[in-house]
PDB file of C-alpha atoms in Angstrom:
ATOM      1  CA  UNK A1223       0.000   0.000   0.000  1.00  0.00           C
ATOM      2  CA  UNK A1224       1.147   3.502  -0.743  1.00  0.00           C
ATOM      3  CA  UNK A1225       2.215   5.498   2.301  1.00  0.00           C
ATOM      4  CA  UNK A1226       2.862   2.355   4.342  1.00  0.00           C
ATOM      5  CA  UNK A1227       5.952   2.412   6.573  1.00  0.00           C
ATOM      6  CA  UNK A1228       8.252  -0.470   7.313  1.00  0.00           C
ATOM      7  CA  UNK A1229      11.215  -2.228   5.773  1.00  0.00           C
ATOM      8  CA  UNK A1230      11.482  -2.511   1.999  1.00  0.00           C
ATOM      9  CA  UNK A1231       9.541  -5.441   0.578  1.00  0.00           C
ATOM     10  CA  UNK A1232      11.642  -6.119  -2.529  1.00  0.00           C
ATOM     11  CA  UNK A1233      15.225  -5.915  -3.739  1.00  0.00           C
ATOM     12  CA  UNK A1234      14.248  -2.944  -5.907  1.00  0.00           C
ATOM     13  CA  UNK A1235      12.975  -1.061  -2.841  1.00  0.00           C
ATOM     14  CA  UNK A1236      16.217  -1.890  -0.965  1.00  0.00           C
ATOM     15  CA  UNK A1237      18.275  -0.667  -3.941  1.00  0.00           C
ATOM     16  CA  UNK A1238      16.390   2.629  -4.094  1.00  0.00           C
ATOM     17  CA  UNK A1239      16.641   3.201  -0.336  1.00  0.00           C
ATOM     18  CA  UNK A1240      20.348   2.374  -0.162  1.00  0.00           C
ATOM     19  CA  UNK A1241      21.231   4.397  -3.262  1.00  0.00           C
ATOM     20  CA  UNK A1242      19.483   7.472  -1.898  1.00  0.00           C
ATOM     21  CA  UNK A1243      20.941   6.989   1.595  1.00  0.00           C
ATOM     22  CA  UNK A1244      24.545   6.514   0.449  1.00  0.00           C
ATOM     23  CA  UNK A1245      24.315   9.462  -1.936  1.00  0.00           C
ATOM     24  CA  UNK A1246      22.928  11.613   0.887  1.00  0.00           C
ATOM     25  CA  UNK A1247      25.680  10.475   3.269  1.00  0.00           C
ATOM     26  CA  UNK A1248      28.462  11.123   0.743  1.00  0.00           C
ATOM     27  CA  UNK A1249      26.994  14.551  -0.047  1.00  0.00           C
ATOM     28  CA  UNK A1250      26.796  15.459   3.666  1.00  0.00           C
ATOM     29  CA  UNK A1251      30.412  14.324   4.257  1.00  0.00           C
ATOM     30  CA  UNK A1252      31.971  15.495   0.979  1.00  0.00           C
ATOM     31  CA  UNK A1253      34.443  17.842   2.691  1.00  0.00           C
ATOM     32  CA  UNK A1254      35.673  15.165   5.079  1.00  0.00           C
ATOM     33  CA  UNK A1255      35.831  12.607   2.260  1.00  0.00           C
ATOM     34  CA  UNK A1256      37.412  15.164  -0.085  1.00  0.00           C
ATOM     35  CA  UNK A1257      35.283  14.078  -3.024  1.00  0.00           C
ATOM     36  CA  UNK A1258      32.849  15.782  -5.353  1.00  0.00           C
ATOM     37  CA  UNK A1259      29.596  13.761  -5.142  1.00  0.00           C
ATOM     38  CA  UNK A1260      28.785  14.641  -8.764  1.00  0.00           C
ATOM     39  CA  UNK A1261      31.712  12.404  -9.793  1.00  0.00           C
ATOM     40  CA  UNK A1262      29.836   9.433  -8.322  1.00  0.00           C
ATOM     41  CA  UNK A1263      26.180  10.393  -8.565  1.00  0.00           C
ATOM     42  CA  UNK A1264      23.939  12.404 -10.845  1.00  0.00           C
ATOM     43  CA  UNK A1265      23.659  16.108  -9.992  1.00  0.00           C
ATOM     44  CA  UNK A1266      20.400  15.636  -8.113  1.00  0.00           C
ATOM     45  CA  UNK A1267      19.408  12.951  -5.655  1.00  0.00           C
ATOM     46  CA  UNK A1268      17.711  10.339  -7.802  1.00  0.00           C
ATOM     47  CA  UNK A1269      17.592   6.574  -8.036  1.00  0.00           C
ATOM     48  CA  UNK A1270      17.236   6.382 -11.799  1.00  0.00           C
ATOM     49  CA  UNK A1271      20.822   5.199 -12.214  1.00  0.00           C
ATOM     50  CA  UNK A1272      20.528   2.107 -10.021  1.00  0.00           C
ATOM     51  CA  UNK A1273      21.308  -1.292 -11.472  1.00  0.00           C
ATOM     52  CA  UNK A1274      22.092  -4.766 -10.227  1.00  0.00           C
ATOM     53  CA  UNK A1275      25.429  -6.596 -10.385  1.00  0.00           C
ATOM     54  CA  UNK A1276      23.976  -8.915 -13.030  1.00  0.00           C
ATOM     55  CA  UNK A1277      24.039  -6.096 -15.604  1.00  0.00           C
ATOM     56  CA  UNK A1278      26.973  -6.335 -17.973  1.00  0.00           C
ATOM     57  CA  UNK A1279      27.492  -2.621 -18.581  1.00  0.00           C
ATOM     58  CA  UNK A1280      28.455   0.335 -16.409  1.00  0.00           C
ATOM     59  CA  UNK A1281      26.743   2.924 -18.586  1.00  0.00           C
ATOM     60  CA  UNK A1282      23.043   3.694 -18.614  1.00  0.00           C
ATOM     61  CA  UNK A1283      21.908   3.014 -22.216  1.00  0.00           C
ATOM     62  CA  UNK A1284      19.425   5.912 -22.020  1.00  0.00           C
ATOM     63  CA  UNK A1285      22.202   8.362 -21.092  1.00  0.00           C
ATOM     64  CA  UNK A1286      25.673   7.236 -22.152  1.00  0.00           C
ATOM     65  CA  UNK A1287      27.397   9.670 -19.779  1.00  0.00           C
ATOM     66  CA  UNK A1288      25.555   8.541 -16.667  1.00  0.00           C
ATOM     67  CA  UNK A1289      27.267   5.825 -14.581  1.00  0.00           C
ATOM     68  CA  UNK A1290      25.273   2.932 -13.234  1.00  0.00           C
ATOM     69  CA  UNK A1291      25.448   2.201  -9.535  1.00  0.00           C
ATOM     70  CA  UNK A1292      25.650  -1.571  -9.101  1.00  0.00           C
ATOM     71  CA  UNK A1293      23.859  -2.910  -6.033  1.00  0.00           C
ATOM     72  CA  UNK A1294      23.552  -6.464  -4.712  1.00  0.00           C
ATOM     73  CA  UNK A1295      20.984  -7.210  -2.003  1.00  0.00           C
ATOM     74  CA  UNK A1296      21.527 -10.417   0.002  1.00  0.00           C
ATOM     75  CA  UNK A1297      19.270 -12.204   2.501  1.00  0.00           C
ATOM     76  CA  UNK A1298      16.349  -9.770   2.272  1.00  0.00           C
ATOM     77  CA  UNK A1299      18.541  -6.753   2.990  1.00  0.00           C
ATOM     78  CA  UNK A1300      20.753  -8.186   5.730  1.00  0.00           C
ATOM     79  CA  UNK A1301      23.777  -7.400   3.522  1.00  0.00           C
ATOM     80  CA  UNK A1302      23.817  -4.844   0.728  1.00  0.00           C
ATOM     81  CA  UNK A1303      26.879  -4.171  -1.427  1.00  0.00           C
ATOM     82  CA  UNK A1304      27.407  -1.252  -3.800  1.00  0.00           C
ATOM     83  CA  UNK A1305      29.909  -0.423  -6.528  1.00  0.00           C
ATOM     84  CA  UNK A1306      29.838   3.192  -7.725  1.00  0.00           C
ATOM     85  CA  UNK A1307      32.081   4.103 -10.686  1.00  0.00           C
ATOM     86  CA  UNK A1308      33.700   7.528 -10.699  1.00  0.00           C
ATOM     87  CA  UNK A1309      33.364   9.906 -13.668  1.00  0.00           C
ATOM     88  CA  UNK A1310      35.041  13.259 -14.215  1.00  0.00           C
ATOM     89  CA  UNK A1311      33.178  15.445 -16.726  1.00  0.00           C
ATOM     90  CA  UNK A1312      31.499  12.322 -18.155  1.00  0.00           C
ATOM     91  CA  UNK A1313      34.847  10.549 -18.589  1.00  0.00           C
ATOM     92  CA  UNK A1314      35.322   7.335 -16.593  1.00  0.00           C
ATOM     93  CA  UNK A1315      38.203   7.507 -14.132  1.00  0.00           C
ATOM     94  CA  UNK A1316      39.872   4.148 -14.657  1.00  0.00           C
ATOM     95  CA  UNK A1317      40.481   2.280 -11.403  1.00  0.00           C
ATOM     96  CA  UNK A1318      38.603   4.848  -9.300  1.00  0.00           C
ATOM     97  CA  UNK A1319      35.297   3.927  -7.704  1.00  0.00           C
ATOM     98  CA  UNK A1320      33.529   3.845  -4.376  1.00  0.00           C
ATOM     99  CA  UNK A1321      32.202   0.762  -2.654  1.00  0.00           C
ATOM    100  CA  UNK A1322      29.846   0.344   0.251  1.00  0.00           C
ATOM    101  CA  UNK A1323      28.758  -2.649   2.292  1.00  0.00           C
ATOM    102  CA  UNK A1324      25.808  -2.243   4.605  1.00  0.00           C
ATOM    103  CA  UNK A1325      24.964  -4.915   7.172  1.00  0.00           C
TER     104      UNK A1325
END
């Protein structure tokens, strides 16, 4: 039901929640982390660039300059892993990415 609170009920809901939460955290701590969040995430907080590890590409086919955040949800959200590629002015930074594991 819409407006219902509680834990996510699907992997897609977990992916959206975690993507938004990690992007928010990185944005809030960007000075401490010494990173520009726009190099990891789109310019606005959105979950449209979320993908799963099963995808074979790191680029969103609808926007070839937009990186895909790969997320794997295990055991109904007990472990969530993320891989976030880094881009500088739409150019992939080879060997530079962020990862997150949430237990």
